Amino acid sequence: MDNRAIGVFDSGLGGLTVVREIIKYLPNEKIVYFGDTARFPYGTRSTIELRGFVFEIIDFLLSKDVKFIVIACNSASAAALEAAQQYYDIPIIGVIEPGARAAVQATRCRRIGVIGTQATISSGSYINAIKTLDAGVQIHPQACPDLADFVERNQITGPEVEDAVKGYLEPLARMGIDSLILGCTHYPLLSETISKVAGDGVKLISSAEETARELKESLTRKDSLRKEKTPPALEFISSGDENVFRKLGARFLGRKIGKVERVVFPLRERVVRVEKG
Ligand code: DGL
């Protein structure tokens, strides 16, 4: 039994799609969510810069006495999950491996498309994760540089978004994929448009649910589920505007958000230590 909270973070609001699933699978758990909205987007940043951010945020979440960390951001998972797992004692999971597993299980024709930010796609993390599970799967990755921006601006439908999605999915459609990984935690909010463009024959895979499932399994096996009877608390922290977070975040989370705390991070040269380590 462990009554402490689970720490979850993302570059912005996208990780709340993961929190939404965690609440479904683990309704009794406390969650501390950090959205780095002041430094959004992560998808255009370098691995070294993202590692610095990730270590800074994990240190911050540890100061909140969390028992488990979920990196609810593909770009951050791609850049820093391995380094963070090597450095910290606390269990840490990302969203890439769970999404890869779900896609490998779902595909019939063994042709999978992956869309994500530039950072995620160019890291090759999905290719590695999928190939570990099924070396014979064909993977068709596509970077979508501006899709997360649409979502963070609350522009989730309309001709502009649809045109952008069409442009990105066209090359994937030609490859005959039957499963498409939404390799960015912002994309589940674009599901309607993405599935309209992709067509009925393509199954959309969001890693949010798989990640929540894995978290539940891990906490159960570690005997670390929260047993306290008091209602679980959700704590929201943002590095940017609290009101924007509260308003837009409710859409991602599917429920109202009460108080949002604002934390402004000092940037530290943490990355030097990571690189040397
Ligand atoms: N939510 C982030 C991810 O899953 C992407 C958005 C960003 O570029 O910061 O990759």
Short mmCIF file of C-alpha atoms and ligand atoms in Angstrom, two decimals:
data_model
loop_
_atom_site.label_atom_id
_atom_site.label_comp_id
_atom_site.label_asym_id
_atom_site.label_seq_id
_atom_site.Cartn_x
_atom_site.Cartn_y
_atom_site.Cartn_z
CA MET A 1 0.00 0.00 0.00
CA ASP A 2 1.27 3.48 -0.87
CA ASN A 3 -1.02 6.48 -0.38
CA ARG A 4 1.23 8.99 -2.12
CA ALA A 5 0.28 10.62 -5.43
CA ILE A 6 1.25 9.71 -9.00
CA GLY A 7 3.16 12.47 -10.82
CA VAL A 8 2.19 13.05 -14.47
CA PHE A 9 3.57 15.67 -16.86
CA ASP A 10 3.49 16.97 -20.43
CA SER A 11 4.61 20.00 -22.42
CA GLY A 12 1.12 21.40 -22.01
CA LEU A 13 -2.40 20.10 -21.79
CA GLY A 14 -2.09 16.96 -23.94
CA GLY A 15 -1.04 14.80 -21.00
CA LEU A 16 -4.47 15.39 -19.49
CA THR A 17 -5.78 12.86 -22.04
CA VAL A 18 -3.59 10.36 -20.19
CA VAL A 19 -4.82 11.57 -16.78
CA ARG A 20 -8.38 11.05 -17.99
CA GLU A 21 -7.64 7.37 -18.60
CA ILE A 22 -5.70 6.99 -15.35
CA ILE A 23 -8.77 8.25 -13.48
CA LYS A 24 -10.88 5.60 -15.25
CA TYR A 25 -8.49 2.77 -14.38
CA LEU A 26 -7.39 4.02 -10.97
CA PRO A 27 -10.20 6.17 -9.54
CA ASN A 28 -8.83 6.00 -6.01
CA GLU A 29 -5.39 7.41 -6.83
CA LYS A 30 -4.15 10.93 -6.13
CA ILE A 31 -2.56 12.66 -9.13
CA VAL A 32 -0.25 15.66 -9.38
CA TYR A 33 -0.23 16.96 -12.97
CA PHE A 34 2.32 19.41 -14.30
CA GLY A 35 1.81 21.08 -17.71
CA ASP A 36 4.85 22.97 -18.98
CA THR A 37 2.68 25.37 -21.00
CA ALA A 38 5.21 28.21 -20.77
CA ARG A 39 7.74 26.12 -22.70
CA PHE A 40 5.26 24.48 -25.12
CA PRO A 41 5.97 23.13 -27.75
CA TYR A 42 8.45 20.38 -26.94
CA GLY A 43 8.18 18.83 -30.39
CA THR A 44 10.57 21.29 -32.02
CA ARG A 45 13.26 21.07 -29.33
CA SER A 46 16.48 19.09 -29.22
CA THR A 47 17.03 15.92 -27.21
CA ILE A 48 19.51 17.67 -24.93
CA GLU A 49 17.14 20.52 -24.17
CA LEU A 50 14.24 18.13 -23.52
CA ARG A 51 16.34 16.02 -21.17
CA GLY A 52 17.11 19.13 -19.15
CA PHE A 53 13.39 19.95 -18.89
CA VAL A 54 12.44 16.39 -17.98
CA PHE A 55 14.98 16.14 -15.17
CA GLU A 56 13.93 19.53 -13.83
CA ILE A 57 10.25 18.48 -13.80
CA ILE A 58 10.93 15.10 -12.21
CA ASP A 59 12.93 16.82 -9.44
CA PHE A 60 9.97 19.12 -8.92
CA LEU A 61 7.46 16.25 -8.79
CA LEU A 62 9.70 14.40 -6.34
CA SER A 63 9.51 17.46 -4.08
CA LYS A 64 5.75 16.75 -4.07
CA ASP A 65 6.53 13.27 -2.72
CA VAL A 66 5.09 11.26 -5.63
CA LYS A 67 5.44 7.46 -5.76
CA PHE A 68 5.44 6.98 -9.55
CA ILE A 69 6.09 9.19 -12.59
CA VAL A 70 4.27 9.06 -15.92
CA ILE A 71 5.87 11.04 -18.75
CA ALA A 72 2.62 11.78 -20.58
CA CYS A 73 4.38 13.32 -23.56
CA ASN A 74 5.79 11.42 -26.52
CA SER A 75 8.47 14.00 -27.32
CA ALA A 76 9.75 13.98 -23.72
CA SER A 77 9.51 10.17 -23.50
CA ALA A 78 11.50 9.81 -26.73
CA ALA A 79 14.20 12.18 -25.55
CA ALA A 80 14.57 11.31 -21.90
CA LEU A 81 12.71 8.25 -20.60
CA GLU A 82 15.74 6.00 -20.71
CA ALA A 83 18.07 8.57 -19.13
CA ALA A 84 15.53 9.33 -16.40
CA GLN A 85 14.94 5.64 -15.64
CA GLN A 86 18.71 5.17 -15.28
CA TYR A 87 19.13 8.20 -13.02
CA TYR A 88 16.17 8.07 -10.63
CA ASP A 89 15.16 5.38 -8.12
CA ILE A 90 11.44 6.02 -8.58
CA PRO A 91 9.53 3.99 -11.23
CA ILE A 92 9.00 6.00 -14.43
CA ILE A 93 7.00 5.07 -17.52
CA GLY A 94 6.46 6.89 -20.81
CA VAL A 95 3.77 6.68 -23.48
CA ILE A 96 5.67 5.24 -26.44
CA GLU A 97 6.03 1.59 -25.47
CA PRO A 98 2.36 1.22 -24.43
CA GLY A 99 1.18 2.79 -27.72
CA ALA A 100 3.52 0.59 -29.75
CA ARG A 101 2.22 -2.53 -27.98
CA ALA A 102 -1.42 -1.62 -28.61
CA ALA A 103 -0.71 -1.03 -32.32
CA VAL A 104 1.13 -4.32 -32.76
CA GLN A 105 -1.78 -6.11 -31.11
CA ALA A 106 -4.35 -4.29 -33.27
CA THR A 107 -2.86 -4.50 -36.75
CA ARG A 108 -3.99 -7.30 -39.07
CA CYS A 109 -2.00 -6.42 -42.18
CA ARG A 110 1.11 -5.54 -40.09
CA ARG A 111 1.40 -2.06 -41.61
CA ILE A 112 1.29 0.65 -38.95
CA GLY A 113 1.38 4.44 -39.38
CA VAL A 114 2.72 6.73 -36.67
CA ILE A 115 2.10 10.46 -36.45
CA GLY A 116 3.81 12.71 -33.93
CA THR A 117 5.96 15.77 -33.43
CA GLN A 118 9.26 16.25 -35.23
CA ALA A 119 11.15 15.34 -32.03
CA THR A 120 9.25 12.07 -31.57
CA ILE A 121 9.37 10.93 -35.18
CA SER A 122 13.02 11.79 -35.77
CA SER A 123 14.04 9.96 -32.56
CA GLY A 124 12.99 6.65 -34.15
CA SER A 125 11.57 5.58 -30.77
CA TYR A 126 8.35 4.14 -32.19
CA ILE A 127 10.23 2.15 -34.80
CA ASN A 128 12.47 0.67 -32.09
CA ALA A 129 9.57 -0.08 -29.76
CA ILE A 130 7.47 -1.72 -32.49
CA LYS A 131 10.36 -3.74 -33.93
CA THR A 132 11.12 -5.14 -30.48
CA LEU A 133 7.56 -6.49 -30.32
CA ASP A 134 7.24 -7.65 -33.94
CA ALA A 135 10.28 -7.38 -36.18
CA GLY A 136 8.17 -8.02 -39.29
CA VAL A 137 5.84 -5.05 -38.99
CA GLN A 138 6.14 -2.27 -41.59
CA ILE A 139 6.15 1.15 -39.94
CA HIS A 140 5.32 4.39 -41.72
CA PRO A 141 6.19 7.44 -39.61
CA GLN A 142 5.02 10.97 -40.38
CA ALA A 143 6.01 14.13 -38.51
CA CYS A 144 3.14 16.62 -38.15
CA PRO A 145 4.83 19.84 -37.00
CA ASP A 146 1.75 21.99 -36.46
CA LEU A 147 -0.97 19.61 -35.23
CA ALA A 148 -0.29 19.99 -31.50
CA ASP A 149 -0.38 23.78 -31.92
CA PHE A 150 -3.92 23.61 -33.29
CA VAL A 151 -4.98 21.68 -30.21
CA GLU A 152 -3.22 23.92 -27.71
CA ARG A 153 -5.03 26.86 -29.39
CA ASN A 154 -8.34 24.98 -29.00
CA GLN A 155 -8.79 24.72 -32.76
CA ILE A 156 -9.77 21.08 -33.03
CA THR A 157 -12.19 21.05 -35.98
CA GLY A 158 -12.71 23.08 -39.16
CA PRO A 159 -11.27 23.27 -42.67
CA GLU A 160 -7.80 24.44 -41.66
CA VAL A 161 -7.24 21.50 -39.32
CA GLU A 162 -8.76 19.08 -41.81
CA ASP A 163 -6.49 20.28 -44.62
CA ALA A 164 -3.43 19.90 -42.41
CA VAL A 165 -4.48 16.37 -41.39
CA LYS A 166 -5.16 15.44 -45.04
CA GLY A 167 -1.69 16.59 -46.06
CA TYR A 168 -0.06 14.46 -43.35
CA LEU A 169 -2.16 11.33 -43.82
CA GLU A 170 -2.08 11.15 -47.61
CA PRO A 171 1.35 9.45 -47.83
CA LEU A 172 0.33 7.00 -45.09
CA ALA A 173 -2.93 6.09 -46.83
CA ARG A 174 -0.93 5.14 -49.95
CA MET A 175 1.00 2.62 -47.82
CA GLY A 176 -2.15 0.70 -46.95
CA ILE A 177 -1.89 0.98 -43.16
CA ASP A 178 -4.71 -0.42 -41.03
CA SER A 179 -3.60 1.11 -37.69
CA LEU A 180 -2.46 4.62 -36.92
CA ILE A 181 -0.68 5.52 -33.68
CA LEU A 182 -1.53 8.97 -32.37
CA GLY A 183 2.04 9.52 -31.23
CA CYS A 184 1.38 12.79 -29.45
CA THR A 185 -0.80 13.13 -26.38
CA HIS A 186 -2.49 16.16 -27.93
CA TYR A 187 -3.88 14.20 -30.88
CA PRO A 188 -6.76 12.31 -29.18
CA LEU A 189 -8.57 15.66 -29.27
CA LEU A 190 -8.28 15.60 -33.06
CA SER A 191 -9.61 12.02 -33.30
CA GLU A 192 -12.80 13.08 -35.03
CA THR A 193 -10.97 14.85 -37.84
CA ILE A 194 -8.19 12.25 -38.05
CA SER A 195 -10.59 9.32 -38.31
CA LYS A 196 -12.74 11.15 -40.88
CA VAL A 197 -9.66 11.70 -43.05
CA ALA A 198 -8.10 8.27 -42.40
CA GLY A 199 -11.33 6.39 -43.16
CA ASP A 200 -13.10 3.42 -41.59
CA GLY A 201 -10.40 0.92 -42.44
CA VAL A 202 -7.84 2.57 -40.16
CA LYS A 203 -7.93 2.01 -36.40
CA LEU A 204 -6.66 4.92 -34.32
CA ILE A 205 -4.40 3.95 -31.43
CA SER A 206 -4.02 6.35 -28.54
CA SER A 207 -1.42 5.39 -25.97
CA ALA A 208 -3.36 7.03 -23.14
CA GLU A 209 -5.46 3.98 -22.30
CA GLU A 210 -2.56 1.53 -22.63
CA THR A 211 -0.41 3.69 -20.39
CA ALA A 212 -3.12 3.79 -17.72
CA ARG A 213 -3.48 0.02 -17.95
CA GLU A 214 0.27 -0.46 -17.54
CA LEU A 215 0.35 1.92 -14.60
CA LYS A 216 -2.44 0.00 -12.87
CA GLU A 217 -0.70 -3.30 -13.43
CA SER A 218 2.59 -1.97 -12.14
CA LEU A 219 1.10 -0.40 -8.99
CA THR A 220 -0.84 -3.59 -8.31
CA ARG A 221 2.20 -5.84 -8.69
CA LYS A 222 4.29 -3.53 -6.53
CA ASP A 223 1.52 -3.51 -3.94
CA SER A 224 1.58 0.32 -4.21
CA LEU A 225 -2.09 1.13 -4.75
CA ARG A 226 -3.62 3.84 -2.59
CA LYS A 227 -5.80 2.37 0.14
CA GLU A 228 -6.87 5.54 1.96
CA LYS A 229 -10.62 6.02 2.03
CA THR A 230 -10.63 9.84 1.75
CA PRO A 231 -11.57 11.09 -1.74
CA PRO A 232 -8.55 11.25 -4.04
CA ALA A 233 -7.27 14.70 -4.93
CA LEU A 234 -6.20 15.99 -8.32
CA GLU A 235 -3.56 18.72 -8.18
CA PHE A 236 -2.85 20.82 -11.28
CA ILE A 237 0.27 22.88 -11.78
CA SER A 238 1.23 24.91 -14.82
CA SER A 239 4.28 26.93 -15.81
CA GLY A 240 2.06 29.26 -17.90
CA ASP A 241 -1.27 31.02 -17.55
CA GLU A 242 -3.48 29.35 -14.92
CA ASN A 243 -6.78 30.52 -16.43
CA VAL A 244 -6.02 29.22 -19.90
CA PHE A 245 -4.97 25.94 -18.31
CA ARG A 246 -8.19 25.70 -16.34
CA LYS A 247 -10.46 26.51 -19.30
CA LEU A 248 -8.78 24.46 -22.02
CA GLY A 249 -7.65 21.72 -19.68
CA ALA A 250 -11.25 20.84 -18.84
CA ARG A 251 -11.73 19.83 -22.47
CA PHE A 252 -8.73 17.50 -22.43
CA LEU A 253 -9.67 16.04 -19.06
CA GLY A 254 -13.38 15.74 -19.75
CA ARG A 255 -14.26 17.33 -16.42
CA LYS A 256 -14.01 20.69 -14.64
CA ILE A 257 -10.67 21.81 -13.27
CA GLY A 258 -10.69 23.75 -10.02
CA LYS A 259 -7.55 25.35 -8.69
CA VAL A 260 -4.41 25.60 -10.82
CA GLU A 261 -1.11 26.54 -9.23
CA ARG A 262 1.54 28.36 -11.25
CA VAL A 263 5.19 27.46 -10.92
CA VAL A 264 7.90 29.28 -12.82
CA PHE A 265 10.99 27.18 -13.18
CA PRO A 266 14.53 28.47 -12.94
CA LEU A 267 16.50 26.86 -15.75
CA ARG A 268 19.41 24.83 -14.51
CA GLU A 269 22.38 23.31 -16.28
CA ARG A 270 21.11 19.89 -15.33
CA VAL A 271 21.73 18.46 -18.74
CA VAL A 272 25.52 18.55 -18.27
CA ARG A 273 25.20 16.06 -15.44
CA VAL A 274 22.91 13.82 -17.48
CA GLU A 275 25.22 13.77 -20.47
CA LYS A 276 28.24 12.91 -18.33
CA GLY A 277 26.36 10.30 -16.33
N1 DGL B 1 2.14 16.35 -26.11
C1 DGL B 1 3.43 16.32 -26.75
C2 DGL B 1 3.76 14.90 -27.21
O1 DGL B 1 3.07 13.95 -26.83
C3 DGL B 1 3.61 17.19 -27.98
C4 DGL B 1 3.31 18.60 -28.02
C5 DGL B 1 4.54 19.47 -28.10
O2 DGL B 1 5.10 19.68 -29.19
O3 DGL B 1 4.91 19.96 -27.03
O4 DGL B 1 4.68 14.73 -27.96
#
